[in-house]
Every structure is written in structure tokens, then in C-alpha cells.
PDB file of C-alpha atoms and ligand atoms in Angstrom:
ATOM      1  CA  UNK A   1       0.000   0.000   0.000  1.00 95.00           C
ATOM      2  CA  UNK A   2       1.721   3.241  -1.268  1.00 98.00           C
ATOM      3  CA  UNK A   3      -0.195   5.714   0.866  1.00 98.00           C
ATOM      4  CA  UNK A   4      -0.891   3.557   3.958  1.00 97.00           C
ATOM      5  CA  UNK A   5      -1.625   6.116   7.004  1.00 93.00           C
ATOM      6  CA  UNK A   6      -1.340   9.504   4.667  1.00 98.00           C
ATOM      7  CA  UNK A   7      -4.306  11.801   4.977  1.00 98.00           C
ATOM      8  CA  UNK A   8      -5.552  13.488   1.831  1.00 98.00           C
ATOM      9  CA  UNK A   9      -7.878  15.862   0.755  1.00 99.00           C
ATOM     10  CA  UNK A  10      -9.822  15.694  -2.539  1.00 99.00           C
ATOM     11  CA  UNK A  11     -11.829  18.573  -4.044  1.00 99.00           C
ATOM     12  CA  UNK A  12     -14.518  17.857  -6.436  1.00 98.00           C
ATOM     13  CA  UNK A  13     -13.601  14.205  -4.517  1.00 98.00           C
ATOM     14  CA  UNK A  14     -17.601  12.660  -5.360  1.00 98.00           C
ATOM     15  CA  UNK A  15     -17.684  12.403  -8.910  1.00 98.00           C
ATOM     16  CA  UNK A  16     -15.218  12.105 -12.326  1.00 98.00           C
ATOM     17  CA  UNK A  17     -11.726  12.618 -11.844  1.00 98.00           C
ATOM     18  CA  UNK A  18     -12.113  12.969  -8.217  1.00 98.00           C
ATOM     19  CA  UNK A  19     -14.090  10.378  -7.383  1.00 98.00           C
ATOM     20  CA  UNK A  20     -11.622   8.069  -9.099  1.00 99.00           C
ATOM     21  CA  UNK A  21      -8.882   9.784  -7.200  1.00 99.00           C
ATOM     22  CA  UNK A  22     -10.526   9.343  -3.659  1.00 98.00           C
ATOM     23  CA  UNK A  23     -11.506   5.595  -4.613  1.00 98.00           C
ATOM     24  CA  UNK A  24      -7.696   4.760  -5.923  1.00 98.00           C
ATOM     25  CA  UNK A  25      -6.005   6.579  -2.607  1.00 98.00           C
ATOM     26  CA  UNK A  26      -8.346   4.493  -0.053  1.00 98.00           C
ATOM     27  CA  UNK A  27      -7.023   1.232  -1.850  1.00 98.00           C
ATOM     28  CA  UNK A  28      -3.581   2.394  -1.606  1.00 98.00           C
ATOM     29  CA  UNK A  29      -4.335   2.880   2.516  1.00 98.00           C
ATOM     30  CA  UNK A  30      -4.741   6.696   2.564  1.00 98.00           C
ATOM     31  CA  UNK A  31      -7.133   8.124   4.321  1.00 98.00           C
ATOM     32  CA  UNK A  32      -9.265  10.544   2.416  1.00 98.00           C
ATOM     33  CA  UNK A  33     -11.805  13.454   2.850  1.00 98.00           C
ATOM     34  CA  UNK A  34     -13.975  14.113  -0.168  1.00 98.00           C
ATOM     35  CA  UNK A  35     -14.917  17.204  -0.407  1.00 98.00           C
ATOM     36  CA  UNK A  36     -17.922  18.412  -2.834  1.00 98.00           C
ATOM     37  CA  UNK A  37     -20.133  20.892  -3.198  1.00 98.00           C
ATOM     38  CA  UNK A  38     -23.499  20.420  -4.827  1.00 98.00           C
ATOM     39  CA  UNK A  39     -23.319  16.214  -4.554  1.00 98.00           C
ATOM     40  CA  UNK A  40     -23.762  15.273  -1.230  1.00 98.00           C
ATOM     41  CA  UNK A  41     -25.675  12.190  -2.237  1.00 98.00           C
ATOM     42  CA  UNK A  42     -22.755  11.095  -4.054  1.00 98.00           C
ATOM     43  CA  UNK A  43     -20.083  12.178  -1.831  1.00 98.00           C
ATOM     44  CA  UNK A  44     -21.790  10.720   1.093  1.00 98.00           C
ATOM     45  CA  UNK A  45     -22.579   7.129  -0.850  1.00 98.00           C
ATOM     46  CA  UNK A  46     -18.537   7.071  -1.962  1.00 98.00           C
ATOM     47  CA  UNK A  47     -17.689   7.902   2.038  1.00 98.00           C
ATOM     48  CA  UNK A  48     -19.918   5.311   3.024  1.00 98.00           C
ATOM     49  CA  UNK A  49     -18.505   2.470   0.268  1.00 98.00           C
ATOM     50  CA  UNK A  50     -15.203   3.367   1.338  1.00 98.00           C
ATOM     51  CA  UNK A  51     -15.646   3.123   5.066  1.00 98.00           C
ATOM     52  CA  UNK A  52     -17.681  -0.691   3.870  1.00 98.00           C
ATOM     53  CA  UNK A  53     -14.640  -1.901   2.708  1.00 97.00           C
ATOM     54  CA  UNK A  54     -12.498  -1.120   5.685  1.00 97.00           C
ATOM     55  CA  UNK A  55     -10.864   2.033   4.908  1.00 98.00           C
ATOM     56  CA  UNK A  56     -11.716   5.364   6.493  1.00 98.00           C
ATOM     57  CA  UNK A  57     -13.523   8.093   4.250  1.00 98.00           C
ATOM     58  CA  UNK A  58     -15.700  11.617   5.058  1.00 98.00           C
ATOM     59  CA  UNK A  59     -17.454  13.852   3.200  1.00 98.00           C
ATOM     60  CA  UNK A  60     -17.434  17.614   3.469  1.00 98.00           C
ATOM     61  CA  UNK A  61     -19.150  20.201   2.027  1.00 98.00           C
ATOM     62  CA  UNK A  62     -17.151  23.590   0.945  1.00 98.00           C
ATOM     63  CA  UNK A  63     -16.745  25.704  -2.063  1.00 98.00           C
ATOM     64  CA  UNK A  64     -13.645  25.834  -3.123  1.00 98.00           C
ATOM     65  CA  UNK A  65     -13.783  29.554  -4.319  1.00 98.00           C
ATOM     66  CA  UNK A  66     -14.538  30.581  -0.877  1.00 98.00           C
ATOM     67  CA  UNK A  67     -11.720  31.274   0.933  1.00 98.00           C
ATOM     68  CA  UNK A  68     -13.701  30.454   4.671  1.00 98.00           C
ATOM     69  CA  UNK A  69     -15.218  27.832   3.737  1.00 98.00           C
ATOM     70  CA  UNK A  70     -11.874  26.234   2.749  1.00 98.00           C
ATOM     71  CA  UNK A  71     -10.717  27.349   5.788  1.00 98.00           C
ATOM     72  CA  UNK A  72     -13.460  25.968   7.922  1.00 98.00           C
ATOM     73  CA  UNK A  73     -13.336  22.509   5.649  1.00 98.00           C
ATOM     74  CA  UNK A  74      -9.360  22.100   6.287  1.00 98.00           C
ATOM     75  CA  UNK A  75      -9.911  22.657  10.006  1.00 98.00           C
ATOM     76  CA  UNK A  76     -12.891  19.952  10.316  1.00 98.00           C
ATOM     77  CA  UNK A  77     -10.644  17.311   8.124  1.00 98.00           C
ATOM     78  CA  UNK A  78      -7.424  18.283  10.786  1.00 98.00           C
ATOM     79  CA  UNK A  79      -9.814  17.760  13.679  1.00 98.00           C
ATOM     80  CA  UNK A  80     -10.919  14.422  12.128  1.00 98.00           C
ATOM     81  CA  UNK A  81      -8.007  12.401  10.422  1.00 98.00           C
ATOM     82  CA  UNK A  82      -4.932  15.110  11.569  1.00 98.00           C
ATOM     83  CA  UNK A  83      -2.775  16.730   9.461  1.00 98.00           C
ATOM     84  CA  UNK A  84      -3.649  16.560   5.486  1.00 98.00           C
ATOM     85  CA  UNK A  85      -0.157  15.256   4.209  1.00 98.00           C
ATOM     86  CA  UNK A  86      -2.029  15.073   0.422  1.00 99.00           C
ATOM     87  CA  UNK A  87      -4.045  17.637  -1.575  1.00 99.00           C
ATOM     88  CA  UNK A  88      -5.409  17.527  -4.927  1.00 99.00           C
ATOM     89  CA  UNK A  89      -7.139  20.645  -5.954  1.00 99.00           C
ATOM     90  CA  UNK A  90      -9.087  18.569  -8.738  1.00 98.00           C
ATOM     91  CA  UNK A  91     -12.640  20.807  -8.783  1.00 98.00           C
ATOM     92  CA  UNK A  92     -13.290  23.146 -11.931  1.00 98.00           C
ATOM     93  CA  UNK A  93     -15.785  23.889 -13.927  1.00 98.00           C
ATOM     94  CA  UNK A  94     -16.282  25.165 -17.512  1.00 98.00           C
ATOM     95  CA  UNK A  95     -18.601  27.808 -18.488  1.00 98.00           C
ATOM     96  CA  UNK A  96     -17.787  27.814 -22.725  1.00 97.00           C
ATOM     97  CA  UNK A  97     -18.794  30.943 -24.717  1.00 97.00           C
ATOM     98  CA  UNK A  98     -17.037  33.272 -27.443  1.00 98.00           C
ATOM     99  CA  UNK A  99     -15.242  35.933 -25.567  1.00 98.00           C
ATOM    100  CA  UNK A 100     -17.133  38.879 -27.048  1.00 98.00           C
ATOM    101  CA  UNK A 101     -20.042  36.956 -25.841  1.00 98.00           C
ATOM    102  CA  UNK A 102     -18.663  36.215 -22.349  1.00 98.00           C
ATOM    103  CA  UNK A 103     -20.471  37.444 -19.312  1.00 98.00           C
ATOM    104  CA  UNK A 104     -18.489  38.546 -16.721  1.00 98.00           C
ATOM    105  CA  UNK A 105     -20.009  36.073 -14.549  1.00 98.00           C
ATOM    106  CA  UNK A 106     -18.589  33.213 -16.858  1.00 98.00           C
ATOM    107  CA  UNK A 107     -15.271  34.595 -16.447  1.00 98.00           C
ATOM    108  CA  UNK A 108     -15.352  35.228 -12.367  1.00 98.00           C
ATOM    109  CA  UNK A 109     -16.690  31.299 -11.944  1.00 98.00           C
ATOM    110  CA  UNK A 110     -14.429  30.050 -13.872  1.00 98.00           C
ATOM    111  CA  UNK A 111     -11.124  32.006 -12.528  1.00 98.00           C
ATOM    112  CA  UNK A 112     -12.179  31.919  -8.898  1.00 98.00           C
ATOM    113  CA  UNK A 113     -13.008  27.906  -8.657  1.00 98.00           C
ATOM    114  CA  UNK A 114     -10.472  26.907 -10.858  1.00 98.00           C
ATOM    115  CA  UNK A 115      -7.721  28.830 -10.233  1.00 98.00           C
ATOM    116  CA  UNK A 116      -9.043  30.954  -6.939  1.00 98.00           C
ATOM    117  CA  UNK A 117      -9.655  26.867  -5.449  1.00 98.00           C
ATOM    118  CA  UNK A 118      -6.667  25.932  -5.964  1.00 99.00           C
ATOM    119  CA  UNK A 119      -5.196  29.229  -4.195  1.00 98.00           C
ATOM    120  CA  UNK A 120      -8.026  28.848  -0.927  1.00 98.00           C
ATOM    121  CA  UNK A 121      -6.711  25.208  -0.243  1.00 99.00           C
ATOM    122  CA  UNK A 122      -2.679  25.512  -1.079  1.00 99.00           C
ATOM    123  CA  UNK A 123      -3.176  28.313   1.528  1.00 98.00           C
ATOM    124  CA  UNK A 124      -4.672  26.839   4.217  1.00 98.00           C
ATOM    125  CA  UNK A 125      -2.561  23.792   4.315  1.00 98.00           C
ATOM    126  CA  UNK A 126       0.869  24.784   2.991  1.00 98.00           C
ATOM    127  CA  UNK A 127       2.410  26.538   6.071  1.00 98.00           C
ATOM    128  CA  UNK A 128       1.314  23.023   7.718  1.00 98.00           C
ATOM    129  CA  UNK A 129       3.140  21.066   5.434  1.00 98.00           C
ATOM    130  CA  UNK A 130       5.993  23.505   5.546  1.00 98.00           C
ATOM    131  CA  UNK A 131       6.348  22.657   9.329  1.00 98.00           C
ATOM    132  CA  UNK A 132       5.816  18.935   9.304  1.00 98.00           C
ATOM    133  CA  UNK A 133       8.912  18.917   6.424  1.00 98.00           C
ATOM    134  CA  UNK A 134       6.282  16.767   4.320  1.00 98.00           C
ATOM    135  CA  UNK A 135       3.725  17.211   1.646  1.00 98.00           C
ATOM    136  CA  UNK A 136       2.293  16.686  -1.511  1.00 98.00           C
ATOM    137  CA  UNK A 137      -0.258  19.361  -3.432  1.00 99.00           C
ATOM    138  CA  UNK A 138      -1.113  17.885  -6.992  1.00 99.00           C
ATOM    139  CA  UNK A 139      -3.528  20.245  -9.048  1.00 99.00           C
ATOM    140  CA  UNK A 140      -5.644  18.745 -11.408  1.00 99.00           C
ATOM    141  CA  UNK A 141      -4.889  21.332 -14.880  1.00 99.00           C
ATOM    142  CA  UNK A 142      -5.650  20.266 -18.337  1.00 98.00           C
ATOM    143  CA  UNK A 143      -4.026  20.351 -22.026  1.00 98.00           C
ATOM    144  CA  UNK A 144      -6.909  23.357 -22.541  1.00 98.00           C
ATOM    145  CA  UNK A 145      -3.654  25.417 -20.824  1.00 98.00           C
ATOM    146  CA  UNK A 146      -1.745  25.169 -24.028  1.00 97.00           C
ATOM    147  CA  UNK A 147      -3.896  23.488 -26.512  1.00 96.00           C
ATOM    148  CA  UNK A 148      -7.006  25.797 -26.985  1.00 95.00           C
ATOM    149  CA  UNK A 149     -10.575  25.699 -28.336  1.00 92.00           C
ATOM    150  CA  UNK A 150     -12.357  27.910 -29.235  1.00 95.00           C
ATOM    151  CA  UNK A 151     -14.856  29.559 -26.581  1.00 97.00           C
ATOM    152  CA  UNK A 152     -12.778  28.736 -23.223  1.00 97.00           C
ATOM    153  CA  UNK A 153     -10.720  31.711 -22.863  1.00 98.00           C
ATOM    154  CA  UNK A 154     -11.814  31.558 -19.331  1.00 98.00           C
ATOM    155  CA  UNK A 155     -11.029  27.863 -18.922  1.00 98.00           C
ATOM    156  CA  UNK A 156      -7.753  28.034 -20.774  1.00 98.00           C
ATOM    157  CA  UNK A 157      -6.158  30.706 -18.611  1.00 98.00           C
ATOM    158  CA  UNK A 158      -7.253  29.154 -15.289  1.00 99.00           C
ATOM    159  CA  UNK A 159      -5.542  26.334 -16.337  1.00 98.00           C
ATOM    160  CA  UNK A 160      -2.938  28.055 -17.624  1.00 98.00           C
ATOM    161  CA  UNK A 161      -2.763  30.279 -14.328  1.00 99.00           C
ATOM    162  CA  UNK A 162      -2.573  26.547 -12.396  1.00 99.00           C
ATOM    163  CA  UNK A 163       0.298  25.257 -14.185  1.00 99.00           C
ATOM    164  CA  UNK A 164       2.400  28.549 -13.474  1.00 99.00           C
ATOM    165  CA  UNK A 165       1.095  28.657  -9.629  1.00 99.00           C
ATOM    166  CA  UNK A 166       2.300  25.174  -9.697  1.00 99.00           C
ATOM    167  CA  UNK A 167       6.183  25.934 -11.131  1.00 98.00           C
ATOM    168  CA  UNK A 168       5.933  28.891  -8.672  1.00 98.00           C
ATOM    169  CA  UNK A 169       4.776  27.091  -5.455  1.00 98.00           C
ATOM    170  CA  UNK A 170       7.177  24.146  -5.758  1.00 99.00           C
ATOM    171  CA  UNK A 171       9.705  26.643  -6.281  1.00 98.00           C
ATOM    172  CA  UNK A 172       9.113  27.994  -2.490  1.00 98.00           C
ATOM    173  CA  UNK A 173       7.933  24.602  -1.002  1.00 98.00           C
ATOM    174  CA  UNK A 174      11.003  22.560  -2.204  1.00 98.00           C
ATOM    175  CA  UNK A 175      13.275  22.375   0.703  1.00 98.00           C
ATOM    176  CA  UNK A 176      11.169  22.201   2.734  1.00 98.00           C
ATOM    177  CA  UNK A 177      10.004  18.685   1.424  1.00 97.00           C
ATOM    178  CA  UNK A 178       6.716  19.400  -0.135  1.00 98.00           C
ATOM    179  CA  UNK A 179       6.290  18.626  -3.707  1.00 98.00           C
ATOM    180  CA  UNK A 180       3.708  20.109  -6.103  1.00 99.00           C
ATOM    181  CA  UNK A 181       3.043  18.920  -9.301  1.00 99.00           C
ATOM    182  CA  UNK A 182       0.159  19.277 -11.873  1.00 99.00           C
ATOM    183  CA  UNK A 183      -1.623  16.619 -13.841  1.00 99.00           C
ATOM    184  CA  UNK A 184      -3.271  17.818 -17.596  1.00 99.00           C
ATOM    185  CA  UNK A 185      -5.699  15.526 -18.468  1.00 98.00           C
ATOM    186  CA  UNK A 186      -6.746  15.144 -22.527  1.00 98.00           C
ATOM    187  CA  UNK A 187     -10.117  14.457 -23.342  1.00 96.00           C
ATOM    188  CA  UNK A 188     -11.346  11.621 -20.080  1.00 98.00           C
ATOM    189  CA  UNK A 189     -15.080  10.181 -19.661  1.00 97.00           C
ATOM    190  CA  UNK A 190     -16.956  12.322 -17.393  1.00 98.00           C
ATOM    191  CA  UNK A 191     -19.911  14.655 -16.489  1.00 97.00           C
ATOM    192  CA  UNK A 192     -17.500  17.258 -17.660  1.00 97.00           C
ATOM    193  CA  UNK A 193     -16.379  16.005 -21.524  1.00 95.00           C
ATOM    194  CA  UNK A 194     -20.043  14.610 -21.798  1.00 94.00           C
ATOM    195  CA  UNK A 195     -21.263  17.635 -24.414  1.00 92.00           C
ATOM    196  CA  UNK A 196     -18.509  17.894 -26.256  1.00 89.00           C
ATOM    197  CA  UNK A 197     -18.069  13.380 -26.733  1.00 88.00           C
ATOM    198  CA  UNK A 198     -22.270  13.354 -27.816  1.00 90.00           C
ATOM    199  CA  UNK A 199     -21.583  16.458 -30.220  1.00 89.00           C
ATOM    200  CA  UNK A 200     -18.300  14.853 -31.923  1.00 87.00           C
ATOM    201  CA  UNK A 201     -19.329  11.110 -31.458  1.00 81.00           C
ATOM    202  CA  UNK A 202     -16.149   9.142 -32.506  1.00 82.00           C
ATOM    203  CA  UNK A 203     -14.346  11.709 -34.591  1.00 89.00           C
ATOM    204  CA  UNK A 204     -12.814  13.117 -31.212  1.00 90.00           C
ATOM    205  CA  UNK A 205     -11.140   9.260 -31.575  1.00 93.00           C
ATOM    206  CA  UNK A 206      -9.379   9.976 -34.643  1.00 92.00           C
ATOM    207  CA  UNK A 207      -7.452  12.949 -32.864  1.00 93.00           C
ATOM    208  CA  UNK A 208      -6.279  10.648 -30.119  1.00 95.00           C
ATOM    209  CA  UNK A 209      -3.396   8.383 -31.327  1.00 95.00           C
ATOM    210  CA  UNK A 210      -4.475   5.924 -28.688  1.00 96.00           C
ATOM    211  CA  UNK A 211      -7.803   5.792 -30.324  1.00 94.00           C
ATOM    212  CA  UNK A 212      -9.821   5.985 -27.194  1.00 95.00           C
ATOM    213  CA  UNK A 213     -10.845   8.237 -24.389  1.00 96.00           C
ATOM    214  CA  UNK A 214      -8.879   8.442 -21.146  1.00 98.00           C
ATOM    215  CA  UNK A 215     -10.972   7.155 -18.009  1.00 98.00           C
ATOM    216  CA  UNK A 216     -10.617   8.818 -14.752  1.00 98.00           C
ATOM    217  CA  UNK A 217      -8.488   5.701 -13.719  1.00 98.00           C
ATOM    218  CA  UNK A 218      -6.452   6.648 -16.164  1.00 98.00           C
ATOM    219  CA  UNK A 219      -5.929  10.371 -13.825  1.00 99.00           C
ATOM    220  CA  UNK A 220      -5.967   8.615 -10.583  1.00 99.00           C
ATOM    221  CA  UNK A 221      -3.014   5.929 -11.068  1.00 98.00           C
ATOM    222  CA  UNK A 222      -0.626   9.132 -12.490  1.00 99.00           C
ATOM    223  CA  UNK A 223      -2.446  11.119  -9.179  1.00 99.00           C
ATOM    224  CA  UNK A 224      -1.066   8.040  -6.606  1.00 98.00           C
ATOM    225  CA  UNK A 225       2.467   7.877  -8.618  1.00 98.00           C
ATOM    226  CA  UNK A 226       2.232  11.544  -7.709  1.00 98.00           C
ATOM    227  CA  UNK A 227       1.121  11.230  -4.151  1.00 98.00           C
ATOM    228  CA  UNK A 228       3.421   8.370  -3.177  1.00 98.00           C
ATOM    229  CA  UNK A 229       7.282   8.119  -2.231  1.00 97.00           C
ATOM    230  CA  UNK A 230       7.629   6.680  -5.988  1.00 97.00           C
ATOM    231  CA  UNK A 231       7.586  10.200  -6.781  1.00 98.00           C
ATOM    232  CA  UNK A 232       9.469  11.703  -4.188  1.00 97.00           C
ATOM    233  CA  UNK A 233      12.118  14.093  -6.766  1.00 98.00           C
ATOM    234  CA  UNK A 234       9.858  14.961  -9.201  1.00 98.00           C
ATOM    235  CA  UNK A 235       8.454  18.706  -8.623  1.00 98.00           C
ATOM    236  CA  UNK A 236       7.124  21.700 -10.789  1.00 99.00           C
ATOM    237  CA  UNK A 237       6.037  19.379 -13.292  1.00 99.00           C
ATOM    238  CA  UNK A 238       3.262  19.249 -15.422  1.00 98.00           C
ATOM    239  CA  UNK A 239       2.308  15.698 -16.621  1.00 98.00           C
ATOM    240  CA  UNK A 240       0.195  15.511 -19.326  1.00 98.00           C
ATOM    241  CA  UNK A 241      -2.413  12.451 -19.359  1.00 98.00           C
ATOM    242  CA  UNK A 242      -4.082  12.384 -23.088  1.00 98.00           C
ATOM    243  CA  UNK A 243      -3.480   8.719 -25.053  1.00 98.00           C
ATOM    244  CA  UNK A 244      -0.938  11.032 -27.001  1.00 97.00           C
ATOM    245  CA  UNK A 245      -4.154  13.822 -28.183  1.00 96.00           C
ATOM    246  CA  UNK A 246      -1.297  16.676 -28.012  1.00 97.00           C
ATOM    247  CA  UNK A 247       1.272  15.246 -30.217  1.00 96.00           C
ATOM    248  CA  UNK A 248      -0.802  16.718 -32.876  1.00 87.00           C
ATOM    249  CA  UNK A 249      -0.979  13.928 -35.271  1.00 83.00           C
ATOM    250  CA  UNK A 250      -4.612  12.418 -37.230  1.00 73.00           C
ATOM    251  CA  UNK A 251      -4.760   8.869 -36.399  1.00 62.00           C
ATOM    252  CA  UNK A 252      -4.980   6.960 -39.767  1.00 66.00           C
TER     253      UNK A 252
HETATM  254  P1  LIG B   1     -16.969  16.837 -13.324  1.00 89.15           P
HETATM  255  O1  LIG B   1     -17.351  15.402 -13.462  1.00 89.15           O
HETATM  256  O2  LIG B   1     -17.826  17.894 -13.921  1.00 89.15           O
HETATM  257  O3  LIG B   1     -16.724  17.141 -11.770  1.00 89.15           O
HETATM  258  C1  LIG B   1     -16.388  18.431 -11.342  1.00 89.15           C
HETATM  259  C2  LIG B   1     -16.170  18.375  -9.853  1.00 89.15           C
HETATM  260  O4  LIG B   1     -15.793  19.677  -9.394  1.00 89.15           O
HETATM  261  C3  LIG B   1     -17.425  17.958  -9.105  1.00 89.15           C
HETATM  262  O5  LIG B   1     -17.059  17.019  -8.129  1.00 89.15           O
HETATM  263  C4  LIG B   1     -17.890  19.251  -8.437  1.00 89.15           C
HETATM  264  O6  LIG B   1     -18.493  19.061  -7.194  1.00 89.15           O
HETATM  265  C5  LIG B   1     -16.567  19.975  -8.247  1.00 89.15           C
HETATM  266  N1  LIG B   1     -16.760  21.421  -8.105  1.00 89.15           N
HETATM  267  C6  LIG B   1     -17.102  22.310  -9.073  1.00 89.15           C
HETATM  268  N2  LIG B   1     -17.193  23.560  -8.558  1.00 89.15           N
HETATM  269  C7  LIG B   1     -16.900  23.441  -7.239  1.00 89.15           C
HETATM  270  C8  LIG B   1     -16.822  24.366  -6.173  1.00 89.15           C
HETATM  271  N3  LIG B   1     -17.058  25.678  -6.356  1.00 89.15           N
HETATM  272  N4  LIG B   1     -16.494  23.911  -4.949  1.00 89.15           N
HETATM  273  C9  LIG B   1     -16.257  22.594  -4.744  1.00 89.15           C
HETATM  274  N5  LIG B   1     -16.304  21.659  -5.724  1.00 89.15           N
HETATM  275  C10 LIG B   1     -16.643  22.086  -6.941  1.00 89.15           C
HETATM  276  O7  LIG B   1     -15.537  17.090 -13.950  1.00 89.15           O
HETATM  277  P2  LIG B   1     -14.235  16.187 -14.140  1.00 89.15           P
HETATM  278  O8  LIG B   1     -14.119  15.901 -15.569  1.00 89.15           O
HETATM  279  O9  LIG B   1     -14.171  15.100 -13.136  1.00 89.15           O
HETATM  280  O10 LIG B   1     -13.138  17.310 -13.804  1.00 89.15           O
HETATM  281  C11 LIG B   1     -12.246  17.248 -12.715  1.00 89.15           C
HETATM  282  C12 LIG B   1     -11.064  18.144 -13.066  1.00 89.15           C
HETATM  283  O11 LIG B   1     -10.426  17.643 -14.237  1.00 89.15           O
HETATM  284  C13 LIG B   1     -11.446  19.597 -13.364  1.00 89.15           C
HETATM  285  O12 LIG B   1     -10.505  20.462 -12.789  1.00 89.15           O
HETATM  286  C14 LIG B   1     -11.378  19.651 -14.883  1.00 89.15           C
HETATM  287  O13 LIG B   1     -11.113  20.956 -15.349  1.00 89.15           O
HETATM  288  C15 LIG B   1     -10.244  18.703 -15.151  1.00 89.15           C
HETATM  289  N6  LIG B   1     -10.219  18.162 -16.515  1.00 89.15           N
HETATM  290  C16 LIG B   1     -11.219  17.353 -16.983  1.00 89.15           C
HETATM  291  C17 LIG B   1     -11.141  16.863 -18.287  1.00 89.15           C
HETATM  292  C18 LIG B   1     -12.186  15.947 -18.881  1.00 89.15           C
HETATM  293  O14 LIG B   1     -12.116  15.632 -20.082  1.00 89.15           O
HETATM  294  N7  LIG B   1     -13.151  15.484 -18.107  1.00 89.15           N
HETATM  295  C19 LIG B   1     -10.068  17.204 -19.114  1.00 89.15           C
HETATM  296  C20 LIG B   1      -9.075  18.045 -18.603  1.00 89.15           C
HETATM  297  C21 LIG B   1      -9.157  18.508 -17.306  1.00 89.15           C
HETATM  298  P3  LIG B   1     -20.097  18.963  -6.985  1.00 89.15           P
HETATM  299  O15 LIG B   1     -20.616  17.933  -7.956  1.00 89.15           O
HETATM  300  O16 LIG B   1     -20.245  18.567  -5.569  1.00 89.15           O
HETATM  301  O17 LIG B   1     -20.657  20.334  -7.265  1.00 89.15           O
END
């Protein structure tokens, strides 16, 4: 078991990515607090499953863009389990439009969950981590940073923004033995991808030299390599996740 005894911390932990995530650290022996939003049904149900099979799981409530209710959520999850030793900032959202048709309510969700989330929860446990000498922070980004589409200028620089914040951070966390790393995730089977796979049907295939569509166990095993000692000299790094969609070639 690779994270046996580790408490971690997964936003958007109930569903997609996360979910996958939360489920793939409890096998590994890490304890895990899911943290969601709008799902408590589903966050609750994972917890629950989790706790079944032996391991120990809780669900809490808190949006990420909310700098106290961050606060209050990391305080609860210390109180429960002790010090978070992993956090994956893993909840976004995407909120598509041409730019000279965004709102600038598009623009402010998008910035302050994605990238605003990812600042509320690397602040309140950082100076934590600093003391204990130990940490990992892995943000969930995606190859939107640096392969755009049209109508996500908003999603595009928040991940962007994440995979900067993550050079930046590890910069100042290194010696002090906490690592941060992102993940960018191609085009993987969830909630999230859902329009865009029923618009383009299998022609998204053709783009993917793998010739399929990742699966959020595809995220989680790169998110436990990143979360484990296996990983322990790698930080500031971006890994891309995407069956080989940014090479840029037309599968035949
Ligand atoms: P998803 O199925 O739509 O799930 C999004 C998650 O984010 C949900 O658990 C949701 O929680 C949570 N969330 C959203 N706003 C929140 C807020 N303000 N506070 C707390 N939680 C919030 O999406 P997904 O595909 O798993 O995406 C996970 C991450 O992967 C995102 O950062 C996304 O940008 C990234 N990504 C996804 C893909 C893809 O193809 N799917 C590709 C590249 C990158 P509730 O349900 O509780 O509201």
C-alpha cells in the first residue's frame, strides 16, 4: 500500500476525476476526505462504500472559491483524520462561450473555482506542510492550458494560471520537502467532456493516437504515482495524461 496512514484531501472528490482519485487513494491505505459541493448524495454514498470496505472516508461540504469555507473545511478534516499530508485541488468547472459573448459572470466562476480553489486550499494547508517537512499538493490542470478551443478563454487561462502557480509554489515549497506537481488531463469520460463526446461522437477518436478516451483511472493511477514516495524528486512538473491527443498527429 503506497499511501498507507497519509491523509488526503480531494476537491470535487464525489464524482469524475475525483471520485476516481478518492476511490484509488483508499485502496492504496490513505485516508481521504472528499470534499464536494453540490453532490452530497454522491459524496456521502462514496464515504460510506469506502468506510464498507475497511478504509476510512468523510465527506465535506465547501466551495472551493470561498476562501472560509476552505478554511473551515481544512480545520474539520485536521480535527478528524490530523494533518492533510495530500491535496489535490481537482474541482473546476467550464462555463464555454465566445469571448465577445462572455459574461463577466462566466469569467469570475471560472477564474475563482479553478484557479481561486486551488489558491483557498494551497493556503490553508501549505504553512502546515511547511512545518511537518512533508507534503504533496497535486492540481488537477488540463491540455486546454496550451492546446485551446475555441470559446474557453476563461477555462484556458485558469488552467494556464494553475500550471504557473504550480512551477511557482514548488519553487518555495522545495526544501522544505513538499512537492507540487500538476496533472493535464486530454479528453477523459466524465460529467464534464459529456457535451462535447455526444456532439463529436467518434471523430474526437481519430485525434487521439491511442484511439480511445482516457478514463478517470487513467488520472488517478498518475495522481497516486504523484502522491506516493515513488515520486518523491519529481516537482514543478506538469504531466500531461491524453493517449498522445497533443502530439498533434490524425490517427490513420
Ligand atoms: P466533473 O465530473 O464535472 O466534476 C467536477 C467536480 O468539481 C465535481 O465534483 C464538483 O463538485 C466539483 N466542483 C465544481 N465547482 C466546485 C466548487 N465551487 N467547490 C467545490 N467543488 C466544486 O468534472 P471532471 O471531468 O471530473 O473534472 C475534474 C477536473 O479535471 C477539473 O478540474 C477539470 O477541469 C479537469 N479536466 C477534466 C477533463 C475531462 O475531459 N473530463 C479534461 C481536462 C481537465 P459537486 O458535484 O459537488 O458540485
Amino acid at each position: 500500500m503506497r499511501l498507507k496512514d497519509q491523509n488526503a484531501l480531494i476537491t470535487g472528490g464525489s464524482r469524475g476525476i475525483g471520485r476516481a482519485i478518492a476511490e484509488a487513494f483508499a485502496a492504496e491505505g490513505a485516508k481521504v476526505a472528499i470534499v464536494y459541493r453540490g453532490s452530497r448524495e454522491a459524496a456521502d454514498t462514496l464515504a460510506a462504500s469506502i468506510n464498507a470496505k475497511g478504509g476510512k472516508a468523510l465527506a465535506l461540504q465547501a466551495d472551493v472559491a470561498d476562501a472560509a469555507s476552505v478554511k473551515t473545511c481544512v480545520e474539520c478534516v485536521e480535527k478528524e483524520l490530523g494533518p492533510i499530508g495530500i491535496l489535490v485541488n481537482n474541482a473546476g468547472v467550464i462555463e464555454d462561450d465566445l469571448f465577445v459573448r462572455m459574461k463577466p459572470e462566466a469569467w469570475n466562476k471560472v477564474i475563482q473555482t479553478n484557479l481561486g480553489g486551488v489558491f483557498n486550499f494551497c493556503h490553508a494547508v501549505a504553512f502546515g506542510m511547511m512545518q511537518r517537512r512533508a507534503g504533496r499538493i497535486i492540481n488537477v490542470s488540463s491540455v486546454a492550458a496550451d492546446h485551446v478551443n475555441m470559446g474557453q478563454t476563461n477555462y484556458s487561462a485558469s488552467k494556464g494560471a494553475i500550471n504557473s502557480f504550480t512551477r511557482a509554489l514548488a519553487v518555495e515549497l522545495a526544501k522544505r520537502g513538499v512537492t507540487v506537481n500538476a496533472i493535464a488531463p486530454g479528453f477523459i469520460e466524465t460529467d464534464m467532456s459529456a457535451p462535447v463526446r455526444n456532439k463529436a461522437g467518434d471523430r474526437i477518436v481519430k485525434y487521439i493516437p491511442m484511439r480511445r478516451i482516457g478514463s478517470p483511472e487513467d488520472i488517478a493511477r498518475v495522481a497516486v504515482f504523484l502522491a506516493s514516495a515513488d515520486s518523491s524528486y519529481i516537482t514543478g512538473q506538469v504531466l500531461t495524461v491524453d493517449g498522445g491527443l497533443t502530439l498533434g498527429a490524425v490517427a490513420e
